[in-house]
PDB file of C-alpha atoms in Angstrom:
ATOM      1  CA  MET T  25      13.651 -10.466  -7.736  1.00 32.00           C
ATOM      2  CA  ALA T  26      13.748 -12.232  -4.409  1.00 35.00           C
ATOM      3  CA  ARG T  27      11.267 -10.857  -1.902  1.00 39.00           C
ATOM      4  CA  ASN T  28      13.469 -10.857   1.214  1.00 35.00           C
ATOM      5  CA  TYR T  29      15.904  -8.187   0.060  1.00 29.00           C
ATOM      6  CA  ALA T  30      16.033  -5.240  -2.311  1.00 32.00           C
ATOM      7  CA  ILE T  31      17.673  -5.093  -5.705  1.00 28.00           C
ATOM      8  CA  VAL T  32      19.072  -1.682  -6.645  1.00 31.00           C
ATOM      9  CA  LEU T  33      19.095  -0.815 -10.330  1.00 31.00           C
ATOM     10  CA  PRO T  34      20.773   2.382 -11.551  1.00 33.00           C
ATOM     11  CA  GLY T  35      18.943   5.135  -9.710  1.00 38.00           C
ATOM     12  CA  PHE T  36      16.070   2.806  -8.845  1.00 36.00           C
ATOM     13  CA  LEU T  37      15.112   0.681  -5.846  1.00 37.00           C
ATOM     14  CA  VAL T  38      12.293  -1.818  -5.972  1.00 39.00           C
ATOM     15  CA  VAL T  39      10.533  -1.945  -2.604  1.00 40.00           C
ATOM     16  CA  LEU T  40      10.167  -5.552  -1.590  1.00 37.00           C
ATOM     17  CA  LEU T  41       9.247  -6.792   1.846  1.00 36.00           C
ATOM     18  CA  SER T  42       8.906  -5.170   4.224  1.00 32.00           C
ATOM     19  CA  GLY T  43       0.381  13.068   8.217  1.00 31.00           C
ATOM     20  CA  ASN T  44      -2.455  15.492   8.472  1.00 33.00           C
ATOM     21  CA  PHE T  45      -5.786  15.351   6.723  1.00 31.00           C
ATOM     22  CA  GLU T  46      -8.736  17.379   7.831  1.00 36.00           C
ATOM     23  CA  ILE T  47     -10.479  16.044  10.912  1.00 32.00           C
ATOM     24  CA  GLY T  48     -13.129  13.525   9.912  1.00 42.00           C
ATOM     25  CA  SER T  49     -11.750  13.065   6.381  1.00 44.00           C
ATOM     26  CA  TRP T  50     -11.653   9.286   6.762  1.00 46.00           C
ATOM     27  CA  GLY T  51     -14.929   8.755   8.600  1.00 49.00           C
ATOM     28  CA  LEU T  52     -13.348   8.816  12.071  1.00 55.00           C
ATOM     29  CA  GLN T  53     -14.845  10.654  15.022  1.00 45.00           C
ATOM     30  CA  PRO T  54     -12.465  13.453  16.071  1.00 42.00           C
ATOM     31  CA  ARG T  55     -11.110  13.923  19.568  1.00 39.00           C
ATOM     32  CA  PRO T  56      -9.232  16.974  20.943  1.00 37.00           C
ATOM     33  CA  VAL T  57      -6.040  17.104  18.903  1.00 33.00           C
ATOM     34  CA  VAL T  58      -2.735  16.496  20.669  1.00 34.00           C
ATOM     35  CA  LYS T  59       0.199  17.290  18.420  1.00 36.00           C
ATOM     36  CA  VAL T  60       3.193  14.987  18.613  1.00 34.00           C
ATOM     37  CA  ALA T  61       6.696  16.140  17.735  1.00 34.00           C
ATOM     38  CA  LEU T  62       7.914  14.044  14.811  1.00 38.00           C
ATOM     39  CA  ALA T  63      11.441  13.933  13.502  1.00 37.00           C
ATOM     40  CA  HIS T  64      11.788  15.354  10.002  1.00 35.00           C
ATOM     41  CA  THR T  65      13.405  12.118   8.874  1.00 38.00           C
ATOM     42  CA  GLU T  66      10.508   9.971  10.139  1.00 51.00           C
ATOM     43  CA  ARG T  67       7.257  10.704   8.350  1.00 73.00           C
ATOM     44  CA  ARG T  68       5.725   7.262   8.814  1.00 83.00           C
ATOM     45  CA  MET T  69       3.466   6.958  11.851  1.00 88.00           C
ATOM     46  CA  THR T  70       2.228   3.896  13.672  1.00 87.00           C
ATOM     47  CA  GLU T  71      -1.504   3.577  14.297  1.00 89.00           C
ATOM     48  CA  GLU T  72      -1.011   4.846  17.842  1.00 89.00           C
ATOM     49  CA  ALA T  73       1.022   7.871  16.738  1.00 89.00           C
ATOM     50  CA  TYR T  74      -1.411   8.662  13.942  1.00 91.00           C
ATOM     51  CA  ALA T  75      -4.373   8.506  16.347  1.00 92.00           C
ATOM     52  CA  LYS T  76      -2.661  10.746  18.916  1.00 91.00           C
ATOM     53  CA  THR T  77      -1.474  13.273  16.345  1.00 90.00           C
ATOM     54  CA  ASN T  78      -4.925  13.608  14.761  1.00 88.00           C
ATOM     55  CA  GLY T  79      -6.990  13.423  17.939  1.00 92.00           C
ATOM     56  CA  PHE T  80      -8.622  10.070  17.169  1.00 92.00           C
ATOM     57  CA  SER T  81      -9.280   7.093  19.409  1.00 94.00           C
ATOM     58  CA  PRO T  82      -6.650   4.363  18.851  1.00 92.00           C
ATOM     59  CA  ASP T  83      -9.440   1.801  18.584  1.00 93.00           C
ATOM     60  CA  GLU T  84     -11.109   3.859  15.838  1.00 93.00           C
ATOM     61  CA  VAL T  85      -7.894   3.986  13.842  1.00 93.00           C
ATOM     62  CA  ARG T  86      -7.262   0.261  14.285  1.00 92.00           C
ATOM     63  CA  ARG T  87     -10.775  -0.571  13.096  1.00 94.00           C
ATOM     64  CA  ARG T  88     -10.661   1.842  10.161  1.00 93.00           C
ATOM     65  CA  PHE T  89      -7.385   0.452   8.827  1.00 95.00           C
ATOM     66  CA  ALA T  90      -7.827  -3.208   9.811  1.00 96.00           C
ATOM     67  CA  ALA T  91      -8.071  -4.173   6.148  1.00 98.00           C
ATOM     68  CA  SER T  92      -4.306  -3.552   5.709  1.00 97.00           C
ATOM     69  CA  GLY T  93      -2.082  -6.505   6.507  1.00 95.00           C
ATOM     70  CA  VAL T  94       0.844  -8.645   5.424  1.00 94.00           C
ATOM     71  CA  LEU T  95       0.989 -11.194   2.645  1.00 96.00           C
ATOM     72  CA  ARG T  96       3.418 -14.011   3.475  1.00 94.00           C
ATOM     73  CA  CYS T  97       4.628 -16.229   0.652  1.00 95.00           C
ATOM     74  CA  PRO T  98       7.560 -18.654   0.454  1.00 92.00           C
ATOM     75  CA  GLY T  99      10.684 -16.532   0.330  1.00 77.00           C
ATOM     76  CA  GLY T 100       9.337 -13.250   1.629  1.00 87.00           C
ATOM     77  CA  ALA T 101       6.503 -10.945   2.667  1.00 90.00           C
ATOM     78  CA  SER T 102       4.892  -7.758   1.433  1.00 93.00           C
ATOM     79  CA  SER T 103       1.893  -5.556   2.162  1.00 96.00           C
ATOM     80  CA  ALA T 104      -1.649  -6.237   0.957  1.00 98.00           C
ATOM     81  CA  GLN T 105      -5.161  -5.091   1.795  1.00 98.00           C
ATOM     82  CA  VAL T 106      -8.727  -6.401   1.711  1.00 98.00           C
ATOM     83  CA  THR T 107     -10.417  -4.478  -1.100  1.00 98.00           C
ATOM     84  CA  GLY T 108     -14.008  -4.337  -2.270  1.00 97.00           C
ATOM     85  CA  ALA T 109     -15.092  -7.610  -0.650  1.00 98.00           C
ATOM     86  CA  ARG T 110     -13.964  -9.473   2.471  1.00 98.00           C
ATOM     87  CA  ASP T 111     -12.350 -12.299   0.490  1.00 98.00           C
ATOM     88  CA  VAL T 112     -10.483 -10.173  -2.065  1.00 98.00           C
ATOM     89  CA  ILE T 113      -7.023  -8.628  -1.608  1.00 98.00           C
ATOM     90  CA  THR T 114      -4.914  -6.302  -3.728  1.00 98.00           C
ATOM     91  CA  THR T 115      -1.114  -6.167  -3.740  1.00 98.00           C
ATOM     92  CA  VAL T 116       1.808  -6.181  -6.225  1.00 95.00           C
ATOM     93  CA  ALA T 117       2.640  -8.858  -8.766  1.00 94.00           C
ATOM     94  CA  HIS T 118       6.236  -9.121  -7.552  1.00 92.00           C
ATOM     95  CA  ALA T 119       4.903 -10.578  -4.310  1.00 94.00           C
ATOM     96  CA  PHE T 120       4.278 -13.692  -6.416  1.00 94.00           C
ATOM     97  CA  ARG T 121       6.873 -13.556  -9.191  1.00 91.00           C
ATOM     98  CA  ASP T 122      10.492 -12.617  -9.794  1.00 84.00           C
ATOM     99  CA  VAL T 123      10.271 -10.080 -12.647  1.00 76.00           C
ATOM    100  CA  CYS T 124       8.609 -12.167 -15.399  1.00 82.00           C
ATOM    101  CA  LYS T 125       9.480 -15.650 -14.185  1.00 82.00           C
ATOM    102  CA  THR T 126       7.042 -18.379 -13.165  1.00 80.00           C
ATOM    103  CA  HIS T 127       5.042 -17.146 -10.202  1.00 85.00           C
ATOM    104  CA  THR T 128       4.539 -18.567  -6.717  1.00 90.00           C
ATOM    105  CA  SER T 129       1.275 -20.459  -6.347  1.00 94.00           C
ATOM    106  CA  PRO T 130      -0.992 -18.225  -4.218  1.00 96.00           C
ATOM    107  CA  ASP T 131      -2.353 -21.168  -2.221  1.00 95.00           C
ATOM    108  CA  LYS T 132       1.096 -21.419  -0.646  1.00 96.00           C
ATOM    109  CA  CYS T 133       0.639 -17.907   0.791  1.00 98.00           C
ATOM    110  CA  ILE T 134      -1.297 -16.497   3.768  1.00 97.00           C
ATOM    111  CA  PHE T 135      -2.742 -13.073   4.522  1.00 98.00           C
ATOM    112  CA  GLU T 136      -2.365 -11.823   8.099  1.00 95.00           C
ATOM    113  CA  TYR T 137      -4.222  -8.958   9.723  1.00 95.00           C
ATOM    114  CA  TYR T 138      -5.090  -7.729  13.202  1.00 91.00           C
ATOM    115  CA  LEU T 139      -8.550  -7.737  14.730  1.00 90.00           C
ATOM    116  CA  GLY T 140      -7.916  -5.578  17.761  1.00 86.00           C
ATOM    117  CA  ALA T 141      -4.914  -7.134  19.443  1.00 85.00           C
ATOM    118  CA  GLU T 142      -5.574 -10.550  17.897  1.00 90.00           C
ATOM    119  CA  ARG T 143      -3.543 -11.508  14.853  1.00 90.00           C
ATOM    120  CA  ARG T 144      -5.427 -13.634  12.345  1.00 95.00           C
ATOM    121  CA  ALA T 145      -4.210 -15.572   9.325  1.00 96.00           C
ATOM    122  CA  ILE T 146      -6.180 -16.668   6.260  1.00 98.00           C
ATOM    123  CA  PRO T 147      -4.778 -18.822   3.428  1.00 98.00           C
ATOM    124  CA  LEU T 148      -5.194 -17.662  -0.132  1.00 98.00           C
ATOM    125  CA  SER T 149      -7.157 -19.661  -2.664  1.00 97.00           C
ATOM    126  CA  SER T 150      -5.633 -20.626  -5.999  1.00 96.00           C
ATOM    127  CA  ALA T 151      -7.328 -17.669  -7.754  1.00 96.00           C
ATOM    128  CA  LEU T 152      -4.783 -15.016  -8.768  1.00 97.00           C
ATOM    129  CA  TRP T 153      -4.701 -12.320 -11.463  1.00 96.00           C
ATOM    130  CA  MET T 154      -1.655 -10.199 -12.254  1.00 95.00           C
ATOM    131  CA  GLY T 155      -0.724  -7.543 -14.750  1.00 92.00           C
ATOM    132  CA  SER T 156       1.114  -8.606 -17.876  1.00 88.00           C
ATOM    133  CA  CYS T 157       4.893  -8.549 -17.594  1.00 82.00           C
ATOM    134  CA  ASP T 158       7.375  -7.247 -20.163  1.00 70.00           C
ATOM    135  CA  ASP T 159      10.954  -8.467 -19.723  1.00 65.00           C
ATOM    136  CA  THR T 160      12.234  -5.549 -21.797  1.00 60.00           C
ATOM    137  CA  ALA T 161      10.665  -2.947 -19.492  1.00 53.00           C
ATOM    138  CA  PRO T 162      10.707  -4.289 -15.922  1.00 47.00           C
ATOM    139  CA  ARG T 163      10.835  -0.781 -14.452  1.00 53.00           C
ATOM    140  CA  GLN T 164       7.618   0.463 -15.980  1.00 60.00           C
ATOM    141  CA  GLY T 165       5.408  -0.841 -13.168  1.00 77.00           C
ATOM    142  CA  ARG T 166       2.160  -0.805 -15.150  1.00 83.00           C
ATOM    143  CA  GLY T 167       1.813  -4.557 -14.781  1.00 90.00           C
ATOM    144  CA  ASP T 168       3.028  -4.752 -11.187  1.00 93.00           C
ATOM    145  CA  TRP T 169      -0.388  -5.348  -9.624  1.00 95.00           C
ATOM    146  CA  ALA T 170      -2.193  -8.410  -8.348  1.00 97.00           C
ATOM    147  CA  VAL T 171      -5.730  -9.331  -7.274  1.00 98.00           C
ATOM    148  CA  ALA T 172      -6.166 -12.532  -5.244  1.00 98.00           C
ATOM    149  CA  ARG T 173      -8.960 -14.374  -3.476  1.00 98.00           C
ATOM    150  CA  LEU T 174      -8.806 -15.460   0.166  1.00 98.00           C
ATOM    151  CA  ALA T 175      -9.963 -18.958   1.040  1.00 98.00           C
ATOM    152  CA  LEU T 176     -12.208 -17.438   3.746  1.00 97.00           C
ATOM    153  CA  PRO T 177     -13.537 -13.892   4.316  1.00 98.00           C
ATOM    154  CA  ALA T 178     -11.582 -11.608   6.622  1.00 98.00           C
ATOM    155  CA  ASP T 179     -13.458 -10.056   9.529  1.00 97.00           C
ATOM    156  CA  VAL T 180     -12.776  -6.458   8.440  1.00 97.00           C
ATOM    157  CA  THR T 181     -14.444  -3.685   6.495  1.00 96.00           C
ATOM    158  CA  PRO T 182     -12.975  -3.814   2.956  1.00 98.00           C
ATOM    159  CA  TYR T 183     -11.451  -0.701   1.520  1.00 97.00           C
ATOM    160  CA  GLU T 184     -13.591   1.071  -1.076  1.00 96.00           C
ATOM    161  CA  PHE T 185     -12.632   2.028  -4.586  1.00 95.00           C
ATOM    162  CA  SER T 186     -14.390   4.088  -7.231  1.00 91.00           C
ATOM    163  CA  GLU T 187     -15.846   2.414 -10.292  1.00 87.00           C
ATOM    164  CA  GLN T 188     -15.270   5.622 -12.222  1.00 84.00           C
ATOM    165  CA  ALA T 189     -12.053   6.267 -14.102  1.00 79.00           C
ATOM    166  CA  GLU T 190      -9.397   7.749 -11.829  1.00 79.00           C
ATOM    167  CA  THR T 191      -7.917  11.116 -12.715  1.00 84.00           C
ATOM    168  CA  LEU T 192      -4.497  11.841 -11.236  1.00 85.00           C
ATOM    169  CA  VAL T 193      -4.062  15.346  -9.864  1.00 84.00           C
ATOM    170  CA  GLU T 194      -0.577  16.629  -9.080  1.00 87.00           C
ATOM    171  CA  LEU T 195      -0.161  18.057  -5.566  1.00 88.00           C
ATOM    172  CA  GLU T 196      -3.338  16.298  -4.422  1.00 92.00           C
ATOM    173  CA  ARG T 197      -3.134  15.208  -0.778  1.00 92.00           C
ATOM    174  CA  ILE T 198      -3.266  11.447  -0.313  1.00 94.00           C
ATOM    175  CA  LEU T 199      -2.980   8.903   2.505  1.00 95.00           C
ATOM    176  CA  ALA T 200      -0.614   5.922   2.248  1.00 95.00           C
ATOM    177  CA  VAL T 201      -1.352   2.942   4.515  1.00 96.00           C
ATOM    178  CA  VAL T 202       1.391   0.312   4.846  1.00 94.00           C
ATOM    179  CA  GLY T 203       0.301  -3.066   6.154  1.00 92.00           C
ATOM    180  CA  TYR T 204       3.805  -4.370   6.842  1.00 89.00           C
ATOM    181  CA  ASP T 205       6.457  -1.931   8.017  1.00 85.00           C
ATOM    182  CA  ILE T 206       9.008  -3.900  10.035  1.00 73.00           C
ATOM    183  CA  GLU T 207      11.223  -0.869  10.605  1.00 71.00           C
ATOM    184  CA  ALA T 208       8.598   1.530  11.910  1.00 64.00           C
ATOM    185  CA  THR T 209       9.606   1.141  15.544  1.00 58.00           C
ATOM    186  CA  GLY T 210      13.049  -0.368  15.045  1.00 57.00           C
ATOM    187  CA  LYS T 211      11.770  -3.935  15.237  1.00 59.00           C
ATOM    188  CA  THR T 212      12.632  -6.846  13.024  1.00 57.00           C
ATOM    189  CA  ASP T 213      10.143  -9.501  12.065  1.00 60.00           C
ATOM    190  CA  GLU T 214      10.532 -13.272  12.073  1.00 62.00           C
ATOM    191  CA  ASP T 215       6.852 -14.097  11.688  1.00 58.00           C
ATOM    192  CA  GLY T 216       6.263 -12.139  14.885  1.00 60.00           C
ATOM    193  CA  PRO T 217       4.349  -8.862  15.377  1.00 64.00           C
ATOM    194  CA  PHE T 218       4.429  -6.535  12.393  1.00 73.00           C
ATOM    195  CA  ASN T 219       3.794  -2.817  12.299  1.00 81.00           C
ATOM    196  CA  LYS T 220       1.206  -0.899  10.341  1.00 88.00           C
ATOM    197  CA  THR T 221       2.002   2.694   9.414  1.00 91.00           C
ATOM    198  CA  MET T 222       0.330   5.581   7.656  1.00 91.00           C
ATOM    199  CA  GLN T 223       1.530   8.861   6.253  1.00 91.00           C
ATOM    200  CA  GLU T 224      -0.004  11.833   4.490  1.00 91.00           C
ATOM    201  CA  CYS T 225       1.733  13.013   1.351  1.00 91.00           C
ATOM    202  CA  GLN T 226       1.096  14.231  -2.211  1.00 92.00           C
ATOM    203  CA  ILE T 227       0.941  13.067  -5.806  1.00 92.00           C
ATOM    204  CA  ARG T 228       3.920  14.859  -7.293  1.00 91.00           C
ATOM    205  CA  ASP T 229       4.551  13.583 -10.830  1.00 86.00           C
ATOM    206  CA  VAL T 230       2.028  11.833 -13.119  1.00 88.00           C
ATOM    207  CA  ARG T 231       4.183   9.724 -15.412  1.00 79.00           C
ATOM    208  CA  ASP T 232       1.489   8.329 -17.660  1.00 79.00           C
ATOM    209  CA  TRP T 233      -2.105   7.113 -17.456  1.00 79.00           C
ATOM    210  CA  GLN T 234      -1.230   4.284 -15.049  1.00 86.00           C
ATOM    211  CA  THR T 235       1.830   5.213 -12.983  1.00 90.00           C
ATOM    212  CA  PHE T 236       2.688   8.159 -10.781  1.00 92.00           C
ATOM    213  CA  GLU T 237       5.262   9.391  -8.267  1.00 91.00           C
ATOM    214  CA  THR T 238       4.631  10.713  -4.757  1.00 93.00           C
ATOM    215  CA  ASN T 239       6.645  12.182  -1.898  1.00 91.00           C
ATOM    216  CA  CYS T 240       5.647   9.324   0.423  1.00 91.00           C
ATOM    217  CA  GLU T 241       8.589   7.523   2.049  1.00 85.00           C
ATOM    218  CA  PHE T 242       8.752   3.734   2.374  1.00 84.00           C
ATOM    219  CA  GLU T 243      11.004   1.012   3.679  1.00 77.00           C
ATOM    220  CA  PHE T 244      11.093  -2.766   3.296  1.00 74.00           C
ATOM    221  CA  GLY T 245       7.638  -4.297   3.457  1.00 82.00           C
ATOM    222  CA  ALA T 246       5.761  -1.476   1.743  1.00 91.00           C
ATOM    223  CA  SER T 247       5.349  -3.050  -1.702  1.00 94.00           C
ATOM    224  CA  GLY T 248       1.654  -3.681  -2.345  1.00 96.00           C
ATOM    225  CA  SER T 249       0.463  -1.001   0.082  1.00 97.00           C
ATOM    226  CA  ALA T 250      -2.486   1.160  -0.943  1.00 97.00           C
ATOM    227  CA  VAL T 251      -2.736   4.902  -1.295  1.00 95.00           C
ATOM    228  CA  PHE T 252      -6.081   6.631  -0.807  1.00 96.00           C
ATOM    229  CA  ARG T 253      -7.744   9.864  -1.838  1.00 94.00           C
ATOM    230  CA  ARG T 254     -10.698  11.618  -0.264  1.00 84.00           C
ATOM    231  CA  TRP T 255     -13.933  11.157  -2.218  1.00 78.00           C
ATOM    232  CA  GLY T 256     -16.518  13.269  -0.457  1.00 73.00           C
ATOM    233  CA  GLN T 257     -16.537  11.805   3.059  1.00 74.00           C
ATOM    234  CA  ARG T 258     -15.227   8.456   1.860  1.00 85.00           C
ATOM    235  CA  MET T 259     -11.738   7.057   1.625  1.00 89.00           C
ATOM    236  CA  VAL T 260     -11.207   5.395  -1.773  1.00 95.00           C
ATOM    237  CA  MET T 261      -8.212   3.461  -3.003  1.00 96.00           C
ATOM    238  CA  LEU T 262      -6.173   5.055  -5.809  1.00 95.00           C
ATOM    239  CA  GLY T 263      -3.357   2.556  -6.405  1.00 95.00           C
ATOM    240  CA  VAL T 264      -0.569   0.436  -4.906  1.00 96.00           C
ATOM    241  CA  VAL T 265       3.119   1.162  -4.402  1.00 94.00           C
ATOM    242  CA  PHE T 266       5.493  -0.957  -6.468  1.00 92.00           C
ATOM    243  CA  GLY T 267       8.848   0.683  -5.815  1.00 87.00           C
ATOM    244  CA  ASP T 268      10.785   3.878  -5.274  1.00 83.00           C
ATOM    245  CA  HIS T 269      13.746   5.974  -6.292  1.00 83.00           C
ATOM    246  CA  HIS T 270      16.119   6.044  -3.350  1.00 80.00           C
ATOM    247  CA  ASP T 271      19.343   7.800  -4.383  1.00 86.00           C
ATOM    248  CA  LYS T 272      21.672   7.734  -1.382  1.00 86.00           C
ATOM    249  CA  LYS T 273      24.017  10.239  -3.003  1.00 88.00           C
ATOM    250  CA  TYR T 274      21.205  12.741  -3.146  1.00 90.00           C
ATOM    251  CA  CYS T 275      19.930  11.876   0.317  1.00 88.00           C
ATOM    252  CA  PRO T 276      22.421   9.830   2.408  1.00 84.00           C
ATOM    253  CA  LEU T 277      20.474  10.131   5.687  1.00 78.00           C
ATOM    254  CA  GLY T 278      16.851   9.986   4.441  1.00 75.00           C
ATOM    255  CA  GLY T 279      13.998  12.388   4.984  1.00 75.00           C
ATOM    256  CA  CYS T 280      14.813  14.541   1.952  1.00 83.00           C
ATOM    257  CA  GLU T 281      12.516  16.573  -0.246  1.00 87.00           C
ATOM    258  CA  PHE T 282      10.857  14.975  -3.278  1.00 87.00           C
ATOM    259  CA  LYS T 283      12.859  14.914  -6.485  1.00 85.00           C
ATOM    260  CA  SER T 284      11.357  13.113  -9.464  1.00 85.00           C
ATOM    261  CA  ARG T 285      13.230   9.926 -10.395  1.00 81.00           C
ATOM    262  CA  THR T 286      15.712  10.568  -7.584  1.00 82.00           C
ATOM    263  CA  TRP T 287      13.817  10.547  -4.273  1.00 78.00           C
ATOM    264  CA  SER T 288      10.209   9.436  -4.710  1.00 86.00           C
ATOM    265  CA  SER T 289       7.834   6.503  -4.460  1.00 89.00           C
ATOM    266  CA  LEU T 290       6.194   4.847  -7.455  1.00 90.00           C
ATOM    267  CA  PHE T 291       2.601   3.698  -7.739  1.00 94.00           C
ATOM    268  CA  VAL T 292       0.541   1.757 -10.239  1.00 94.00           C
ATOM    269  CA  THR T 293      -2.873   3.393 -10.563  1.00 94.00           C
ATOM    270  CA  LEU T 294      -6.098   1.432 -10.105  1.00 96.00           C
ATOM    271  CA  ARG T 295      -7.045   1.810 -13.754  1.00 93.00           C
ATOM    272  CA  GLY T 296      -7.399  -0.284 -16.890  1.00 93.00           C
ATOM    273  CA  GLU T 297      -6.990  -4.038 -16.510  1.00 95.00           C
ATOM    274  CA  PHE T 298      -6.182  -3.670 -12.807  1.00 96.00           C
ATOM    275  CA  LYS T 299      -9.556  -2.074 -12.034  1.00 96.00           C
ATOM    276  CA  GLU T 300     -11.441  -4.313 -14.437  1.00 96.00           C
ATOM    277  CA  ARG T 301     -10.093  -7.446 -12.783  1.00 97.00           C
ATOM    278  CA  LEU T 302     -10.776  -6.107  -9.296  1.00 98.00           C
ATOM    279  CA  LEU T 303     -14.337  -5.138 -10.242  1.00 97.00           C
ATOM    280  CA  ALA T 304     -15.023  -8.563 -11.751  1.00 97.00           C
ATOM    281  CA  THR T 305     -13.619 -10.395  -8.716  1.00 98.00           C
ATOM    282  CA  VAL T 306     -15.582  -8.293  -6.233  1.00 97.00           C
ATOM    283  CA  ARG T 307     -18.813  -8.743  -8.185  1.00 96.00           C
ATOM    284  CA  GLN T 308     -18.370 -12.528  -8.084  1.00 96.00           C
ATOM    285  CA  SER T 309     -17.825 -12.524  -4.318  1.00 96.00           C
ATOM    286  CA  ALA T 310     -20.592 -13.346  -1.883  1.00 92.00           C
ATOM    287  CA  ALA T 311     -18.566 -11.858   1.022  1.00 90.00           C
ATOM    288  CA  LYS T 312     -19.368  -8.173   0.581  1.00 83.00           C
TER     289      LYS T 312
END
C-alpha cells in the first residue's frame, strides 16, 4: 500500500503516514500539576500539553521522548523511534514495502528527530530486517515490524525494552508515543515541522501471542509508533502500532469508546523474531 494515503479494507484501516500516568512513572521530575481541559474527541496531546497536564517541565518531556521521530522514505513518511542503541530504530515493515512487494531500499530513507528546537536528520544504512509477509493474510500484522540501522548515532537516549518475554495484560495502562502526527494541531506537513504526541490508554483485547488491540486513537503518521508499559520505575517498549479499525458508521465524528474490531488500534508485540532481531542488532552496535 502506498504510504501517503490510507487504504480502507472492509472494517479495517491501515494507518500509514502520518493521558495520565502516576507522577514520576516515566522518570520525569514532577511539578505542581495544572489540569488542562481536553475535548473528549481529542485524546492525543502534544509534548507541551502533556507536560502541562502532568505538571512536568516541557524540556523534561522533550528530552525524555526525543527518541521518537519520523522516518521519511520515497513516497511517504511514518513514525519510528531509536530503540536499544543510538543507531538502531524500530518501525513497521509497511514503511518500506507495499504489502508483500519488493521493499524500498532503506539507504534512500532518513530518520528525523528534534534535539530541543533543532531538527536533525540521519540517513539510514542499508541494514534492514522485517517480519515475514504472507500475501494470503495481510491483515494479521504479525510480520509488520522492522528494525533498521542508522548510518550515524542519534544524539538521544534510546528507548529501553525488556529482554524477558512480554506478557500482555488486558486493561493494563500503557503510553503511546507518536513521532509523526501531522494532524495534532491542525497542521499539514511538506517536509516542514512535524508534531509529536502522546496519549495514555489501555490494552483492551489480546488477539494472539503477537498482536493486540488498544483504545488508543491515531491518525495519519502513527504507523511504527511505540507503546510503552511501566516496568518498575522504567519505561519499556511493548510493541509498535501497525493499523486500526476505524468504522465511521459506528463513530462518524471520532472520539468513541473502544469496540474490538470496530474502533481500536492494532499493535504487533515486541516478541518472537521481532525481539530476537532487535536484540541481535543492539548487541552488535557500538553506539549504546
